[in-house]
Coordinates of C-alpha atoms and ligand atoms in Angstrom, one line a residue:
M1 CA -0.3 0.4 -0.1
R2 CA 1.6 3.0 -1.4
I3 CA -0.4 6.5 0.2
V4 CA 0.0 10.1 -0.8
L5 CA -1.3 12.4 2.4
L6 CA -2.7 15.8 0.9
G7 CA -4.1 18.6 3.0
A8 CA -3.1 21.7 4.4
P9 CA -0.8 22.4 7.2
G10 CA -2.4 21.4 10.4
S11 CA -5.4 19.4 8.4
G12 CA -3.9 16.0 10.5
K13 CA -1.6 14.3 8.0
G14 CA 0.8 13.3 10.5
T15 CA -1.6 12.5 13.1
Q16 CA -3.8 10.3 10.6
G17 CA -0.7 8.9 9.4
K18 CA 0.6 7.5 12.1
M19 CA -2.4 5.9 13.3
L20 CA -2.6 3.9 9.6
S21 CA 0.7 3.3 9.8
D22 CA 0.4 1.7 13.2
A23 CA -2.5 0.0 11.7
K24 CA -0.9 -1.2 8.5
N25 CA 2.3 -2.0 10.0
I26 CA 4.1 0.2 7.0
P27 CA 6.6 3.5 8.1
K28 CA 4.9 6.9 7.8
I29 CA 7.7 9.0 6.1
S30 CA 7.5 12.8 7.1
T31 CA 10.0 15.2 5.1
G32 CA 9.0 18.0 7.5
D33 CA 9.5 15.5 10.5
A34 CA 13.2 14.7 8.4
L35 CA 13.5 18.5 7.9
R36 CA 12.9 19.2 11.7
A37 CA 15.5 16.4 12.7
A38 CA 18.3 17.4 10.8
V39 CA 17.6 21.4 11.8
D40 CA 18.2 20.1 15.4
A41 CA 21.3 17.5 14.7
G42 CA 22.7 20.8 12.7
T43 CA 23.4 18.8 9.5
E44 CA 23.9 20.6 6.7
L45 CA 21.1 19.7 5.7
G46 CA 19.2 21.6 8.6
L47 CA 21.4 24.3 7.9
K48 CA 20.7 24.9 4.1
A49 CA 16.4 24.0 4.6
A50 CA 16.3 25.9 8.2
P51 CA 15.7 29.7 6.4
Y52 CA 12.6 28.2 4.0
M53 CA 11.4 26.4 7.0
T54 CA 11.2 29.7 9.5
T55 CA 9.5 31.8 7.3
G56 CA 7.0 29.1 6.0
K57 CA 8.2 28.3 2.5
L58 CA 9.0 25.0 0.7
A59 CA 12.6 24.2 0.9
P60 CA 14.1 23.2 -2.7
D61 CA 13.3 20.0 -4.3
P62 CA 16.4 18.2 -4.2
L63 CA 16.7 18.5 -0.4
V64 CA 13.2 16.6 -0.2
I65 CA 13.4 14.5 -3.4
G66 CA 17.6 13.4 -1.6
I67 CA 15.7 12.6 2.0
V68 CA 12.2 10.6 0.1
E69 CA 14.9 8.6 -2.3
E70 CA 17.4 7.8 0.9
R71 CA 14.2 6.6 2.6
L72 CA 12.0 4.6 0.5
E73 CA 14.7 2.3 -0.5
Q74 CA 15.5 1.1 3.2
A75 CA 14.0 -2.8 3.6
D76 CA 10.8 -1.4 5.9
A77 CA 9.4 0.7 3.3
K78 CA 9.8 -1.9 0.6
P79 CA 6.0 -3.3 1.0
G80 CA 4.7 0.7 1.6
F81 CA 4.5 3.5 3.0
I82 CA 2.8 6.8 3.9
L83 CA 3.7 10.1 2.6
D84 CA 3.0 13.1 5.1
G85 CA 4.4 16.0 3.7
F86 CA 5.5 14.8 0.4
P87 CA 4.9 15.8 -2.5
R88 CA 4.3 19.5 -2.0
N89 CA 4.1 20.4 -5.3
T90 CA 4.1 19.3 -9.4
E91 CA 7.6 18.5 -9.5
Q92 CA 7.9 16.6 -6.5
A93 CA 4.9 14.6 -7.8
Q94 CA 6.2 13.6 -10.6
V95 CA 9.8 13.3 -9.7
L96 CA 8.3 10.7 -7.2
D97 CA 6.1 8.6 -10.2
A98 CA 9.4 8.6 -11.7
M99 CA 11.5 7.5 -8.5
L100 CA 9.2 4.5 -8.0
K101 CA 9.2 3.3 -11.6
R102 CA 13.3 4.0 -11.6
H103 CA 13.3 1.2 -8.5
G104 CA 11.0 -1.3 -9.9
Q105 CA 8.5 -0.3 -7.0
P106 CA 4.7 -0.4 -7.8
A107 CA 3.2 2.8 -8.2
I108 CA 1.3 5.6 -5.8
D109 CA -1.9 3.7 -5.1
K110 CA -4.4 6.4 -3.5
A111 CA -3.6 9.8 -2.4
I112 CA -6.0 11.4 0.7
H113 CA -6.9 14.6 0.8
L114 CA -8.0 15.5 4.4
Q115 CA -9.6 18.3 4.1
V116 CA -10.3 21.2 6.6
E117 CA -11.4 25.0 5.8
D118 CA -9.0 27.4 6.2
E119 CA -10.3 29.2 9.6
E120 CA -10.0 25.4 10.9
I121 CA -6.4 25.0 9.6
I122 CA -5.9 28.5 11.4
R123 CA -6.8 28.0 15.2
R124 CA -5.5 24.1 14.5
L125 CA -2.1 26.0 13.9
H126 CA -2.4 28.6 16.9
L127 CA -3.1 25.7 19.5
R128 CA -0.2 23.9 17.9
A129 CA 1.9 26.5 18.5
I130 CA 1.1 26.8 22.1
K131 CA 1.6 23.3 22.8
E132 CA 4.4 21.6 20.7
G133 CA 5.9 25.6 20.3
R134 CA 6.8 24.8 16.6
H135 CA 8.8 27.8 15.4
D136 CA 6.9 28.3 11.9
D137 CA 3.4 27.9 14.0
K138 CA 3.6 31.5 14.6
E139 CA 0.7 34.4 13.0
D140 CA 2.5 35.6 9.9
V141 CA 4.0 32.4 9.1
I142 CA 1.0 30.4 9.5
R143 CA -0.6 32.7 6.7
H144 CA 2.8 32.3 4.5
R145 CA 2.0 28.3 4.8
I146 CA -1.6 28.2 3.7
E147 CA -0.5 30.1 0.8
V148 CA 2.0 28.4 -0.3
Y149 CA -0.1 25.7 0.2
N150 CA -3.1 26.9 -2.3
A151 CA -0.4 28.2 -4.9
E152 CA 2.0 25.2 -5.1
T153 CA 0.3 22.3 -2.8
H154 CA -3.2 22.4 -4.1
P155 CA -2.7 21.6 -7.8
L156 CA -1.4 18.4 -6.3
L157 CA -5.1 17.5 -6.4
A158 CA -5.9 17.6 -9.5
Y159 CA -2.5 15.8 -10.4
Y160 CA -3.9 12.6 -8.6
E161 CA -7.7 13.1 -9.8
A162 CA -5.9 13.0 -13.6
Q163 CA -4.8 9.8 -12.3
H164 CA -8.0 8.3 -10.5
K165 CA -6.1 8.2 -7.3
L166 CA -7.5 11.0 -5.6
V167 CA -9.9 10.4 -2.3
T168 CA -11.4 13.1 0.2
V169 CA -12.1 12.6 3.1
P170 CA -13.0 15.6 5.6
G171 CA -10.8 16.5 8.3
V172 CA -12.9 17.3 11.1
G173 CA -14.6 15.3 14.1
T174 CA -13.1 13.1 16.5
L175 CA -9.6 11.4 15.6
E176 CA -11.4 8.0 15.4
E177 CA -14.6 8.9 12.7
I178 CA -12.1 10.8 10.7
F179 CA -9.8 7.5 10.9
K180 CA -12.6 5.6 10.0
R181 CA -13.3 7.5 7.0
V182 CA -9.8 7.2 6.2
L183 CA -10.1 3.6 6.8
S184 CA -13.0 3.4 4.5
V185 CA -11.7 5.2 1.4
L186 CA -8.8 2.3 1.1
S187 CA -10.9 -0.7 1.8
Ligands
AMP1 P1 5.5 19.8 7.5 O1 6.4 19.9 8.9 O2 5.1 18.7 6.5 O3 4.5 21.0 7.7 O4 7.1 20.8 6.9 C1 7.6 22.1 7.7 C2 8.3 22.9 6.7 O5 9.4 21.9 6.2 C3 7.3 23.6 5.4 O6 7.1 24.6 5.6 C4 8.6 23.6 4.2 O7 9.3 24.8 4.4 C5 9.8 22.3 4.9 N1 8.9 21.1 3.9 C6 8.5 19.9 4.4 N2 8.3 19.0 3.4 C7 8.6 19.7 2.5 C8 8.7 19.2 1.1 N3 7.8 18.0 0.1 N4 8.9 20.4 0.3 C9 9.3 21.2 0.7 N5 9.4 22.2 1.8 C10 9.0 21.4 2.5

């Protein structure tokens, strides 16, 4: 099972991705988590990515593509994986498709879009700022991340729709309600 999770920042990709990863016993791969770990560790990747992350911009494609390519080659990702936060633009989606082909792996099965209204997104990101203290959950950065999502990531819905892989799930309600919907679109 090879899944892409789509949705604005704060739409629940991380949470639902983790639940799905536990239920299906396949890894969740989050480029955001990988980049934050690299920033914390002070690696070259982290140093390169940090200025983009703190301002809510997309990090350069080669950086995130490198992370995904390396991770997909690991044994635990061979039976399947859940991508959280990648692809983030059409270029990355095309590279992902080509990468799977090149590695002789089956294509993405489904792109699950967690749909949440902008106002709810802003509310959640403010809450997360208080709870987790993420540097990019600040008012102006939040706004910018939503703009970036709408401009660069939202077009991916059409990309996966054209491949007949897009399923949209309302991302509101309790975690269990949302997760039931996620499971039902996969069955
Ligand atoms: P996330 O945790 O997925 O919201 O990602 C946090 C930040 O990491 C984003 O605002 C970007 O700066 C960067 N990032 C994560 N994934 C990607 C990606 N696929 N392409 C470019 N930048 C990314």
